[in-house]
Short mmCIF file of C-alpha atoms in Angstrom, two decimals:
data_model
loop_
_atom_site.label_atom_id
_atom_site.label_comp_id
_atom_site.label_asym_id
_atom_site.label_seq_id
_atom_site.Cartn_x
_atom_site.Cartn_y
_atom_site.Cartn_z
CA MET A 19 6.99 105.42 135.06
CA ASN A 20 10.67 106.02 135.51
CA SER A 21 11.51 108.28 132.52
CA ALA A 22 14.81 106.45 132.07
CA ILE A 23 13.05 103.23 131.40
CA LYS A 24 11.03 103.54 128.19
CA GLN A 25 12.08 100.55 126.32
CA ILE A 26 12.41 97.29 127.54
CA THR A 27 13.79 93.79 125.11
CA VAL A 28 12.95 90.72 126.31
CA ILE A 29 15.43 87.85 125.02
CA GLY A 30 13.90 84.07 124.80
CA SER A 31 10.11 83.88 123.85
CA GLY A 32 9.61 80.84 125.90
CA VAL A 33 6.50 81.22 128.06
CA MET A 34 8.78 83.16 131.02
CA GLY A 35 10.31 85.35 128.61
CA SER A 36 6.44 85.78 126.24
CA GLN A 37 5.08 86.58 129.94
CA MET A 38 7.59 89.36 130.75
CA ALA A 39 7.55 90.89 127.45
CA MET A 40 3.28 90.86 127.89
CA VAL A 41 3.72 92.47 131.56
CA SER A 42 5.74 94.89 130.19
CA ALA A 43 3.73 95.69 127.43
CA LEU A 44 0.35 96.39 129.54
CA ALA A 45 2.64 98.61 132.03
CA GLY A 46 2.85 100.82 129.07
CA PHE A 47 6.77 100.51 127.65
CA GLU A 48 7.52 99.68 124.03
CA VAL A 49 9.08 96.22 124.02
CA PHE A 50 10.79 93.68 121.72
CA LEU A 51 10.48 90.12 122.43
CA GLN A 52 13.71 88.65 120.28
CA ASP A 53 13.83 85.01 119.59
CA ILE A 54 16.04 83.46 116.97
CA ASN A 55 13.27 81.11 115.89
CA GLU A 56 10.05 82.96 113.92
CA GLU A 57 8.18 79.74 114.79
CA SER A 58 8.88 80.51 118.61
CA LEU A 59 8.03 83.64 118.31
CA GLY A 60 4.57 82.53 116.75
CA GLU A 61 3.52 80.33 118.71
CA ALA A 62 4.05 82.73 121.62
CA LYS A 63 1.61 85.47 119.78
CA GLU A 64 -0.88 82.81 119.74
CA SER A 65 -0.40 82.01 123.43
CA LEU A 66 -0.07 85.56 124.35
CA GLN A 67 -3.64 86.54 122.75
CA GLY A 68 -5.14 83.38 124.21
CA HIS A 69 -4.08 84.45 127.88
CA MET A 70 -5.53 87.95 127.21
CA ASN A 71 -9.07 87.22 125.02
CA LYS A 72 -9.41 85.08 128.48
CA ARG A 73 -8.71 87.88 130.94
CA ILE A 74 -11.27 89.90 128.50
CA GLN A 75 -13.82 87.85 128.74
CA LYS A 76 -13.40 87.76 132.61
CA GLY A 77 -13.40 91.34 132.61
CA LYS A 78 -10.10 91.71 134.42
CA LEU A 79 -8.95 93.74 131.27
CA THR A 80 -10.24 95.83 128.60
CA SER A 81 -10.36 95.50 124.76
CA GLN A 82 -8.42 98.88 124.59
CA LYS A 83 -5.82 98.23 127.32
CA VAL A 84 -4.81 94.77 125.39
CA GLU A 85 -5.22 96.67 121.85
CA GLU A 86 -2.48 98.95 123.76
CA ALA A 87 -0.17 96.73 124.99
CA PHE A 88 -0.35 94.52 121.89
CA SER A 89 0.72 97.90 119.96
CA ASN A 90 3.36 98.49 122.10
CA LEU A 91 4.59 94.63 121.49
CA HIS A 92 7.58 93.88 119.08
CA PHE A 93 8.08 90.22 118.00
CA VAL A 94 10.86 90.19 116.12
CA THR A 95 13.96 87.64 115.03
CA SER A 96 16.76 90.15 114.97
CA LEU A 97 19.11 91.04 117.91
CA GLU A 98 20.31 94.19 116.58
CA THR A 99 16.15 95.69 115.78
CA ALA A 100 15.92 94.71 119.82
CA LEU A 101 18.54 96.19 121.39
CA ASN A 102 19.42 99.52 119.49
CA GLN A 103 17.73 101.40 121.44
CA THR A 104 16.49 99.31 124.26
CA ASP A 105 16.85 100.99 127.90
CA PHE A 106 16.39 97.47 129.82
CA VAL A 107 17.18 94.33 128.62
CA ILE A 108 16.26 90.85 130.39
CA GLU A 109 17.09 88.10 128.93
CA ALA A 110 15.53 84.42 129.35
CA ILE A 111 16.87 82.15 127.32
CA VAL A 112 18.14 78.28 128.64
CA GLU A 113 19.80 77.74 131.82
CA LYS A 114 23.57 76.92 130.41
CA LEU A 115 26.31 79.38 131.58
CA ASP A 116 28.49 79.42 128.48
CA VAL A 117 25.03 80.16 126.15
CA LYS A 118 24.11 82.82 128.61
CA ARG A 119 27.44 84.53 128.58
CA GLN A 120 27.75 84.51 125.14
CA LEU A 121 24.48 86.41 124.48
CA PHE A 122 25.19 88.59 127.28
CA ALA A 123 28.87 89.42 125.24
CA GLU A 124 26.69 90.09 122.39
CA VAL A 125 24.30 91.97 123.81
CA ASP A 126 27.07 94.56 125.11
CA GLN A 127 28.05 95.23 122.05
CA LEU A 128 24.46 95.98 120.33
CA ALA A 129 23.28 97.68 123.10
CA PRO A 130 23.36 101.56 124.15
CA ALA A 131 25.34 102.28 126.94
CA HIS A 132 22.96 102.82 129.48
CA ALA A 133 20.92 100.20 129.29
CA ILE A 134 20.86 97.74 132.01
CA ILE A 135 21.33 94.04 131.39
CA ALA A 136 19.39 91.55 133.45
CA THR A 137 18.87 87.75 133.72
CA ASN A 138 16.14 85.89 134.49
CA SER A 139 17.69 82.90 136.11
CA SER A 140 17.13 82.18 139.48
CA THR A 141 20.40 79.42 139.45
CA ILE A 142 23.20 81.38 137.80
CA VAL A 143 23.93 84.20 139.51
CA SER A 144 25.25 87.64 136.97
CA SER A 145 28.06 87.78 139.24
CA LYS A 146 29.09 85.00 136.52
CA LEU A 147 27.54 86.92 133.83
CA ALA A 148 28.70 90.16 134.35
CA ASP A 149 32.28 89.81 133.32
CA ALA A 150 31.44 89.16 129.78
CA THR A 151 30.40 92.44 129.58
CA ASN A 152 31.96 95.96 129.55
CA ARG A 153 29.04 97.22 132.00
CA PRO A 154 29.23 94.79 135.12
CA ASP A 155 27.47 97.74 137.41
CA LYS A 156 24.37 97.47 135.29
CA VAL A 157 24.26 94.00 135.24
CA CYS A 158 21.81 92.04 137.86
CA ASN A 159 19.40 89.15 138.43
CA LEU A 160 16.07 89.69 137.79
CA HIS A 161 14.02 86.68 138.97
CA PHE A 162 10.01 86.44 137.88
CA PHE A 163 7.66 83.64 139.25
CA ASN A 164 6.25 80.85 136.71
CA PRO A 165 3.46 82.14 135.45
CA VAL A 166 4.69 85.76 135.30
CA LEU A 167 1.39 86.95 133.86
CA VAL A 168 -0.19 85.49 137.51
CA MET A 169 2.48 85.32 139.92
CA GLU A 170 3.28 88.86 141.52
CA LEU A 171 6.67 88.15 143.56
CA VAL A 172 10.50 89.45 141.92
CA GLU A 173 13.60 88.71 143.40
CA VAL A 174 16.10 91.51 142.12
CA VAL A 175 19.48 90.69 143.28
CA LYS A 176 22.29 93.09 144.01
CA GLY A 177 25.64 91.33 142.95
CA PRO A 178 29.00 92.51 144.08
CA HIS A 179 29.36 93.95 141.03
CA THR A 180 26.05 95.81 140.31
CA SER A 181 25.22 99.81 141.08
CA GLU A 182 22.87 100.75 143.56
CA GLU A 183 21.71 102.76 140.88
CA THR A 184 21.41 99.76 139.00
CA ALA A 185 19.75 97.79 141.60
CA ALA A 186 17.37 100.56 142.24
CA ALA A 187 16.04 100.72 138.69
CA ALA A 188 14.98 97.28 138.60
CA PHE A 189 13.62 97.17 142.25
CA GLY A 190 11.83 100.40 140.20
CA LEU A 191 10.78 98.84 137.41
CA ALA A 192 9.08 95.59 139.17
CA LYS A 193 7.08 97.97 140.42
CA GLN A 194 5.84 99.79 137.12
CA MET A 195 5.41 96.10 135.92
CA ASN A 196 2.70 95.99 139.24
CA LYS A 197 4.85 93.15 140.36
CA THR A 198 5.51 92.83 144.36
CA PRO A 199 10.00 93.24 144.25
CA ILE A 200 11.76 92.29 146.97
CA LEU A 201 15.95 92.88 147.21
CA LEU A 202 18.69 90.19 147.78
CA LYS A 203 21.29 92.66 149.21
CA LYS A 204 23.83 89.29 147.99
CA GLU A 205 24.16 86.99 145.66
CA ILE A 206 23.53 83.13 146.64
CA SER A 207 22.11 80.81 144.43
CA GLY A 208 18.64 79.95 144.05
CA PHE A 209 17.75 82.97 146.06
CA VAL A 210 14.92 83.12 148.56
CA ALA A 211 11.76 81.30 147.51
CA ASN A 212 13.03 78.65 145.26
CA ARG A 213 15.62 78.13 147.90
CA ILE A 214 12.74 77.14 150.26
CA LEU A 215 10.80 75.43 147.35
CA GLY A 216 14.05 73.32 146.79
CA LYS A 217 13.76 71.58 150.01
CA LEU A 218 10.31 70.96 149.47
CA ILE A 219 11.27 69.18 146.14
CA ASP A 220 13.93 67.35 147.58
CA GLU A 221 11.49 66.09 150.73
CA ALA A 222 8.91 65.11 148.01
CA VAL A 223 10.77 63.19 145.62
CA TYR A 224 12.91 61.70 148.50
CA LEU A 225 9.07 60.05 149.48
CA LEU A 226 8.33 58.97 146.54
CA GLU A 227 11.89 57.42 144.99
CA ASN A 228 11.41 55.89 149.01
CA GLU A 229 7.58 54.25 148.06
CA ILE A 230 6.55 56.00 151.02
CA ALA A 231 3.48 57.43 148.98
CA SER A 232 2.39 58.27 145.54
CA VAL A 233 2.89 61.48 143.34
CA GLU A 234 -0.85 62.20 143.77
CA GLU A 235 -0.92 61.37 147.53
CA ILE A 236 1.92 63.47 148.24
CA ASP A 237 0.19 66.51 146.34
CA LEU A 238 -2.84 66.07 148.36
CA ALA A 239 -0.27 66.43 151.82
CA CYS A 240 0.88 69.87 150.78
CA THR A 241 -2.45 71.20 148.99
CA LYS A 242 -5.01 69.82 151.61
CA ALA A 243 -2.51 70.19 154.60
CA LEU A 244 -0.01 72.92 154.23
CA ASN A 245 -2.89 75.05 152.19
CA HIS A 246 0.04 75.03 148.92
CA PRO A 247 -2.36 76.12 146.21
CA ILE A 248 -0.26 73.33 143.94
CA GLY A 249 1.48 70.50 144.93
CA PRO A 250 5.38 69.82 144.18
CA PHE A 251 5.13 67.22 141.53
CA ALA A 252 2.34 69.35 139.76
CA LEU A 253 4.64 72.45 139.97
CA LEU A 254 7.38 70.48 138.80
CA ASP A 255 5.27 69.71 135.46
CA LEU A 256 4.23 74.00 135.17
CA THR A 257 7.84 74.99 135.71
CA GLY A 258 9.54 71.86 133.65
CA ILE A 259 11.29 69.15 134.26
CA ASP A 260 14.01 70.29 132.25
CA VAL A 261 14.54 73.44 134.26
CA ASN A 262 14.53 71.95 137.04
CA TYR A 263 17.33 69.15 136.17
CA TYR A 264 18.94 72.07 134.50
CA ILE A 265 19.40 73.73 137.31
CA ARG A 266 20.27 71.18 139.27
CA GLN A 267 23.43 69.98 136.96
CA VAL A 268 24.06 73.75 137.71
CA LEU A 269 24.41 73.76 141.61
CA TYR A 270 25.92 70.23 141.27
CA GLU A 271 29.43 71.19 138.51
CA GLU A 272 29.37 74.45 141.04
CA THR A 273 29.39 72.93 145.09
CA GLY A 274 30.73 69.35 143.69
CA ASP A 275 27.85 67.74 146.17
CA GLU A 276 26.26 64.90 144.94
CA SER A 277 23.25 65.34 146.76
CA GLN A 278 22.99 68.50 144.39
CA LYS A 279 22.52 66.19 141.15
CA PRO A 280 19.74 65.77 139.81
CA GLN A 281 17.30 62.91 141.43
CA LYS A 282 17.04 59.58 139.09
CA VAL A 283 13.08 60.22 138.60
CA LEU A 284 13.86 63.90 137.26
CA THR A 285 16.45 62.20 135.27
CA GLU A 286 14.58 60.00 134.10
CA LYS A 287 11.72 61.79 132.83
CA PHE A 288 14.33 64.50 131.29
CA LEU A 289 16.04 62.26 129.35
CA ASN A 290 12.25 60.19 128.22
CA GLY A 291 11.72 64.05 126.84
CA GLU A 292 8.83 64.20 129.45
CA PHE A 293 9.01 67.70 131.10
CA GLY A 294 5.82 68.56 131.69
CA ARG A 295 2.72 70.23 131.11
CA LYS A 296 4.84 72.07 127.65
CA THR A 297 5.60 68.00 126.32
CA GLY A 298 1.59 66.98 127.62
CA LYS A 299 3.44 64.68 129.96
CA GLY A 300 5.37 64.69 133.28
CA PHE A 301 4.66 63.65 136.54
CA TYR A 302 1.05 63.60 135.00
CA SER A 303 -0.52 64.05 131.55
CA TYR A 304 -2.15 66.48 129.95
CA SER A 305 -4.20 66.35 127.27
CA THR A 306 -3.56 68.77 124.31
#
């Protein structure tokens, strides 16, 4: 284990944040999962216990390993408590630049001077956040994929401000979490996987909006002909239609390109509160 990183803080206890915290705890790190919402923390703990119990039942993890991981994992509402001895911070809050910048400034004031501050964002590059801190050389993107407990890839993105040491530490940390990291030497919105995925989703939405094929048929084309494990609309429901909506809004605001705006069908789903699995309805309906 990297002796320089012993304690990790994950900020935001949604699906991504909670699972990043669990992966960190399973790797043997002391982890603080922080959220201002006590109820959200409770839901995160319950969800993680469910995931771990399934892995125990399937023989993928031992009860002892899970107990050790939960003993490493602290659920807290106090940002100060979560940060005062941390070595590495991963931000996993809403995809809104102004909110992230405010948080990065707070983290910078509360975390030890040596601590690295990473964002899990796949859209907001860290150069838009680094100058909110007094440690831009210690800021980077560390992008996990949903569901974190399953997906192996992690994208480490080195901004022009990010030091080689920070990039190497983030890359090494991902490996210690039993992930497969890739290093992007330059910033680009969407990084590698999501830029490719974005083109696929754009085409799927085009086919749907032009009434060429149904949601189910488009997903079947991807799973049965392209051998994808999940179709683009089922994937949108899994990752969250709201997340995709916010990402496209950011891209549009950055580029001014009308084609980057959230498409009509996504906007309708977003405004109706149909975010996918998390709300019970998206392109598909899900029972509780």
